[in-house]
XYZ file of C-alpha atoms in Angstrom:
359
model
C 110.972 80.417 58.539
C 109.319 80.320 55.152
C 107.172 83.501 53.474
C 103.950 82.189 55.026
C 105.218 82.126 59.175
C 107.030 85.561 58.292
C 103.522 87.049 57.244
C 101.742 85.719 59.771
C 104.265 87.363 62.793
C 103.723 90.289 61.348
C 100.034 89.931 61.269
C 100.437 89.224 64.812
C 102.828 92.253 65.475
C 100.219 94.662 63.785
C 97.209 93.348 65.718
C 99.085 93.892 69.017
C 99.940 97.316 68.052
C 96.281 98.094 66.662
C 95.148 96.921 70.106
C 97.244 98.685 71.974
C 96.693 101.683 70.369
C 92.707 100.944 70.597
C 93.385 100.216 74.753
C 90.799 103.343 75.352
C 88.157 101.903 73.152
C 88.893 98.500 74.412
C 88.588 99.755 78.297
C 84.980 101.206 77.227
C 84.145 98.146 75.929
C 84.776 95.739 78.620
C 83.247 98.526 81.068
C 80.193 97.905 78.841
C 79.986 93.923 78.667
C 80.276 94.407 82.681
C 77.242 96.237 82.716
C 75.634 93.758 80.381
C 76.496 90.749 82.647
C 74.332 92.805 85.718
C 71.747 93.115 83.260
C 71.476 89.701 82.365
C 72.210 88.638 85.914
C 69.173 90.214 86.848
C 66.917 89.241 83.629
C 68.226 85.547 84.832
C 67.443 85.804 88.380
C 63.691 87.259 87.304
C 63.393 84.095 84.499
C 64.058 81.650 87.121
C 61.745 82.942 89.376
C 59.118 83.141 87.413
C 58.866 82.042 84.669
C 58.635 84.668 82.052
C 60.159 85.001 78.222
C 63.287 87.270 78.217
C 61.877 89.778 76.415
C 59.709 90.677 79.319
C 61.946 89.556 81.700
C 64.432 92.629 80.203
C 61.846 95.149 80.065
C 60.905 94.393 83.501
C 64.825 94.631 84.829
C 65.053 98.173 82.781
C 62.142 99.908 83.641
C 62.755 98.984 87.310
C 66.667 100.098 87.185
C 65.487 103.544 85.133
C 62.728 103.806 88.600
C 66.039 103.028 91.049
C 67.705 106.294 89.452
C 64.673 107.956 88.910
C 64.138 108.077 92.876
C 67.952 108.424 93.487
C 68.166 111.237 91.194
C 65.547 112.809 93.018
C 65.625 111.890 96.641
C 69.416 111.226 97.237
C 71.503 113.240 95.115
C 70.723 116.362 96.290
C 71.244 115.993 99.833
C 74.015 113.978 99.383
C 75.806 116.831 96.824
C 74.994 119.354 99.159
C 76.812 117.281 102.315
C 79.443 116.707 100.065
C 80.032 120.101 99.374
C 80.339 120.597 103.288
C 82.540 117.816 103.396
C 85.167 119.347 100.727
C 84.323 122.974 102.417
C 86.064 121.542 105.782
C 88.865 119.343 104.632
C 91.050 123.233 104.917
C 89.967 123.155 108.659
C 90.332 120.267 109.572
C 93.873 120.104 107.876
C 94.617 123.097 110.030
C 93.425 121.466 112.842
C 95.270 118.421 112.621
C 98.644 120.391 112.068
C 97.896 121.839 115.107
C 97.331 118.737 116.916
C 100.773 117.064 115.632
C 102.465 120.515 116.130
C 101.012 120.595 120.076
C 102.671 116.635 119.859
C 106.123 117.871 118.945
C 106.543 120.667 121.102
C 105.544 118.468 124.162
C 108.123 115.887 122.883
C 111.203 118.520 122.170
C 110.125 120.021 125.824
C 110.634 116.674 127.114
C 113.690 116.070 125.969
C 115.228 119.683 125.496
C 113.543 120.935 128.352
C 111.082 124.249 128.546
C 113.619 126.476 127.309
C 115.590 126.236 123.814
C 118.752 123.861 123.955
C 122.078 125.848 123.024
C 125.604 124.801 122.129
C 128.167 127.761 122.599
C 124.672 130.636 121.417
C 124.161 127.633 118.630
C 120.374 126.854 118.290
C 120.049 122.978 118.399
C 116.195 123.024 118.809
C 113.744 125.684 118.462
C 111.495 125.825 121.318
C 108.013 126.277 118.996
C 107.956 124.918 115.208
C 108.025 128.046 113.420
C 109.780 126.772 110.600
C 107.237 124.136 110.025
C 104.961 125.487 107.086
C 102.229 127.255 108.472
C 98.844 126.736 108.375
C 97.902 129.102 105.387
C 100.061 127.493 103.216
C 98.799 124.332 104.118
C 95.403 125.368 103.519
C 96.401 126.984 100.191
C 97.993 123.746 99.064
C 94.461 121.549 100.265
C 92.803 124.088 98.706
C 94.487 124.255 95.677
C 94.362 120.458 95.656
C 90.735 120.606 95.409
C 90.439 122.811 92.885
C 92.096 121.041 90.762
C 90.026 117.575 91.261
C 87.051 119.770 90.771
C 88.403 121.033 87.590
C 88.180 117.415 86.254
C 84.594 118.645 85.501
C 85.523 120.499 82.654
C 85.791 117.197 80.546
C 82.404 116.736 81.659
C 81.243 116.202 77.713
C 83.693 113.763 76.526
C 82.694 111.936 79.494
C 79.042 112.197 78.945
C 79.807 111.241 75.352
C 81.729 108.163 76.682
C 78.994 107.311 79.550
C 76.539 107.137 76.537
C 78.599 104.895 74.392
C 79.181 102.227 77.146
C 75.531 101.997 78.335
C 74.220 101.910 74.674
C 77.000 99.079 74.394
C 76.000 97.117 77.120
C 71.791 97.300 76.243
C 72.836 96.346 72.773
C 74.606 93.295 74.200
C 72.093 92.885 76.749
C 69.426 92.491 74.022
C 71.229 90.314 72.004
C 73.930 87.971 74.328
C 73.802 84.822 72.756
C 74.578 86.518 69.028
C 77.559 88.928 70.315
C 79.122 85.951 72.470
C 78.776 83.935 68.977
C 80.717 86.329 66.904
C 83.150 86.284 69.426
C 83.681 82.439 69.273
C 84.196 82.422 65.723
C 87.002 84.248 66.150
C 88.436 81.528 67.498
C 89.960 78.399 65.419
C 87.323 75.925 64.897
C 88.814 72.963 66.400
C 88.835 75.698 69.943
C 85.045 76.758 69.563
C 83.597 74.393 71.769
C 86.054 74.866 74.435
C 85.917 78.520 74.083
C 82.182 78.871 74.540
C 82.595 76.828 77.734
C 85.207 79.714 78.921
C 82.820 82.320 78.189
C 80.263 81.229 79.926
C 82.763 80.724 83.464
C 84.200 84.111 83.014
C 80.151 85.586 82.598
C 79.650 83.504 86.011
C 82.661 84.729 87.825
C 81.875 87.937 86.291
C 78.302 87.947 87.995
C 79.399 85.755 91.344
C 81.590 89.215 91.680
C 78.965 91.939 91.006
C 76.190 90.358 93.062
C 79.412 90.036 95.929
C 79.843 93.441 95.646
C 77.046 94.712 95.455
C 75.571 93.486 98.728
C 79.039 93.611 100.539
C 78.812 97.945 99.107
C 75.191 98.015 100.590
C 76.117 96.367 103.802
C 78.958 98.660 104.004
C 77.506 102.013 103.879
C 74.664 101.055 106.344
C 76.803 99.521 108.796
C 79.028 103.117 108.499
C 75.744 105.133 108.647
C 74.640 103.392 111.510
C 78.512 103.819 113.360
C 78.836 107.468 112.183
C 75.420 108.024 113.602
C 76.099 106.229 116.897
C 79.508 108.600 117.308
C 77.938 111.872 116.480
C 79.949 112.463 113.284
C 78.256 115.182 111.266
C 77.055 114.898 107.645
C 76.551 111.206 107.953
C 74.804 110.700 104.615
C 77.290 111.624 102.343
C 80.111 109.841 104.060
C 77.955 106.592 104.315
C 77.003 106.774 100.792
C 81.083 107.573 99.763
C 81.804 104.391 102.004
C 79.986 102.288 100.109
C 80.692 103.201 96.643
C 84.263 103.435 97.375
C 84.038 99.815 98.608
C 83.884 98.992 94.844
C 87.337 99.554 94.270
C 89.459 97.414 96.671
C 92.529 98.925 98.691
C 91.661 102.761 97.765
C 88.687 102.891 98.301
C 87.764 102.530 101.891
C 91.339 103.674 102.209
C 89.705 107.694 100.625
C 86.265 106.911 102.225
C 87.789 107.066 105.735
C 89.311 110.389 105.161
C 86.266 112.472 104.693
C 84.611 111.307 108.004
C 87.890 111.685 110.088
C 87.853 115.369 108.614
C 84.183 116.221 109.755
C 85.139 114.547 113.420
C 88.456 115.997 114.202
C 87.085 119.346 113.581
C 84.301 118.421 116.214
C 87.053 116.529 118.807
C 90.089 114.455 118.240
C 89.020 111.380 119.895
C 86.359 111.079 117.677
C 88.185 111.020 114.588
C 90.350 108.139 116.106
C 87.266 106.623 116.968
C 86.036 106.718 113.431
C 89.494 105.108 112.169
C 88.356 102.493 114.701
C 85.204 102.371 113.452
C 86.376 101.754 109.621
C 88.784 99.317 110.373
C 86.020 96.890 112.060
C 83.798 97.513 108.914
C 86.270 96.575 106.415
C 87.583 93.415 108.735
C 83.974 92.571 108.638
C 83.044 92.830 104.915
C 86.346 91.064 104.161
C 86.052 87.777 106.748
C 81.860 87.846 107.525
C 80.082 89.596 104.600
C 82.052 88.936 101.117
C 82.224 84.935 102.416
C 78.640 84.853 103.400
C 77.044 86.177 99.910
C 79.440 85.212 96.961
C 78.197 81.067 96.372
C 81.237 80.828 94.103
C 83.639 83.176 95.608
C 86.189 85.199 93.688
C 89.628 84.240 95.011
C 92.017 87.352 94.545
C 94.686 87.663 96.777
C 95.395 91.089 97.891
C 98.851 91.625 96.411
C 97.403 90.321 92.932
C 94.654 92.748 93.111
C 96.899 95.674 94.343
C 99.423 94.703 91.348
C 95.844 94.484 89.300
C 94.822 98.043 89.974
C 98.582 99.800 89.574
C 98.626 97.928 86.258
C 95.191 98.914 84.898
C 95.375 102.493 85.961
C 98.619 102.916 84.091
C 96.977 101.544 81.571
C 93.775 102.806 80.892
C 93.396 105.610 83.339
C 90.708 106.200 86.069
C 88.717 103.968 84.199
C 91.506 100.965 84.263
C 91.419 101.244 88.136
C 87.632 101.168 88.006
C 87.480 97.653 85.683
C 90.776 96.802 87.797
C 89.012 94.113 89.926
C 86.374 92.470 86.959
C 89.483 91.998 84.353
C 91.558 90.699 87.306
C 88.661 88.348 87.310
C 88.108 87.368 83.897
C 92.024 86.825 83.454
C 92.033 84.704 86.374
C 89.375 82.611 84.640
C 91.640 83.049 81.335
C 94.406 82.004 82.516
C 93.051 78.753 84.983
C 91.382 76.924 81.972
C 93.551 78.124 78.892
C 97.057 78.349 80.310
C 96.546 75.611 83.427
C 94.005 73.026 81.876
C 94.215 73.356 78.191
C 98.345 73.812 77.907
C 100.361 73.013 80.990
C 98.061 70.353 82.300
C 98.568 67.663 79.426
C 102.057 68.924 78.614
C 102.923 67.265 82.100
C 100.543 64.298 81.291
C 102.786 63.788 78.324
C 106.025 64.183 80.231
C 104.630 61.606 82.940
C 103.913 59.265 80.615
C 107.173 59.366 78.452
């Protein structure tokens, strides 16, 4: 290798480590261009409808989406951080309850098999006849207690994540203002002979990007209304909050409905068992539904991820980058898939094998 290839690997080598050392940063900043794509998304939708320069077509989209939080702020966070409060009050008792329940199981089991009296071998205790050496109930609590305490003392680095909250919504307006000149300076990043193509990427992975978002968001509103309506129908208790955690857990795929289910089951079992199976029940038809009926139904260009990719996707990203990484888990699985189809697929393997065929 002469001077010239030597230099450039170790440009390369030093870029990679600047990046990964950057991966925070980098995180914030693709969190922001996501929020710029629903921005635009929506400034599109409101052009093509009627009409209108962008300008006013992004005023328009931001003074309506600072109204939407306006009213949520002040008609349903409060009730829904005062349920939720409940909710995290009774996960103790109902914990306590449900070791009960399985503890009731087991002792009808060992009497079945053991009989009604302790089983001995020569005064040697095989089986105790209750489960006393089971951890008790206050230690349980203590530990779902403690438990909680600690994810509530996540708020402590409430100002470095105000601080970043800021920075990734002043990102995205600044993009959102300006799109065409920020996806420019990107492309001439790229050799010149690659521009054209790479424009033509950009705009597939903003269109997957926004097929994805508008997917989700109606599959996240379908989802907590048809759990408010199901949680209503069983008589489950605090049914705002847990319809509203259903469906802004349904954002992130595989955990999230996965923790949404738990906080309902809590509030039933501590009202009767059968409800909280019924509520299981009741989750397990609302995700089958908004995976086979909804997602299907609204997403025109639909986002093919299969489950053990996006699984792998999220374990990945979270290692990664954090909370945040399994947050943007499911929109860089996305734009990678889109990455990877037209650079690695079309642009590098396809005429490689063209070239093999025709030798």
């Amino acid at each position: 290798m002469k001077f010239q290839h030597w230099l450039g690997l170790a440009a390369l080598l030093t870029s990679g480590l600047l990046l990964w050392s950057l991966r925070e940063v980098l995180i914030h900043l693709f969190a922001a261009v996501v929020v710029a794509m629903a921005v635009c998304t929506l400034v599109g939708a409101l052009r093509r409808r009627w009409t209108i320069q962008r300008p006013l077509a992004l005023l328009i989209c931001l003074l309506g989406l600072m109204l939407i939080v306006a009213l949520a702020v002040a008609v349903i966070i409060p009730p829904f951080f005062s349920q939720f409060q409940q909710l995290l009050q009774q996960l103790p008792a109902a914990a306590r309850e449900l070791q009960q329940i399985v503890m009731g199981w087991v002792n009808h089991a060992s009497s079945l098999v053991y009989g009604a009296g302790e089983a001995t071998n020569g005064g040697a205790r095989l089986v105790p006849g209750n489960l006393s050496s089971l951890p008790n109930s206050t230690a349980l609590t203590s530990g779902v207690s403690g438990g909680i305490k600690g994810l509530l003392g996540l708020a402590s680095n409430l100002g470095s994540g105000l601080v970043q909250l800021v920075f990734v919504f002043a990102v995205a307006l600044m993009v959102a203002i300006q799109p065409e000149s920020y996806r420019n300076v990107v492309i001439q990043l790229v050799p010149s002979f690659y521009r054209r193509r790479a424009k033509t990427i950009l705009l597939q992975c903003g269109e997957a990007l926004s097929s994805w978002m508008i997917g989700v968001l109606i599959s996240s509103l379908c989802v907590g209304l048809l759990a408010g309506i199901g949680l209503s129908l069983l008589g489950v208790k605090l049914v705002m909050a847990n319809a509203l955690l259903a469906g802004l857990l349904n954002v992130i795929p595989n955990v999230g409905p996965t923790l949404s289910t738990v906080f309902p089951m809590a509030v039933a079992l501590l009202d009767d068992p059968w409800k909280a199976v019924a509520v299981l029940g009741l989750y397990v038809v609302i995700q089958n539904v908004e995976s086979y009926v909804i997602t299907p139904s609204v997403m025109q260009q639909q986002v093919n991820l299969l489950p053990g990719l996006t699984l792998t996707a999220q374990f990945i990203f979270t290692v990664l980058f954090g909370p945040l990484g399994l947050l943007m888990a499911l929109p860089l699985a996305v734009v990678i898939q889109v990455l990877i189809r037209e650079i690695v697929i079309h642009d590098l393997l396809d005429p490689w094998k063209k070239r093999r065929a025709a030798a």
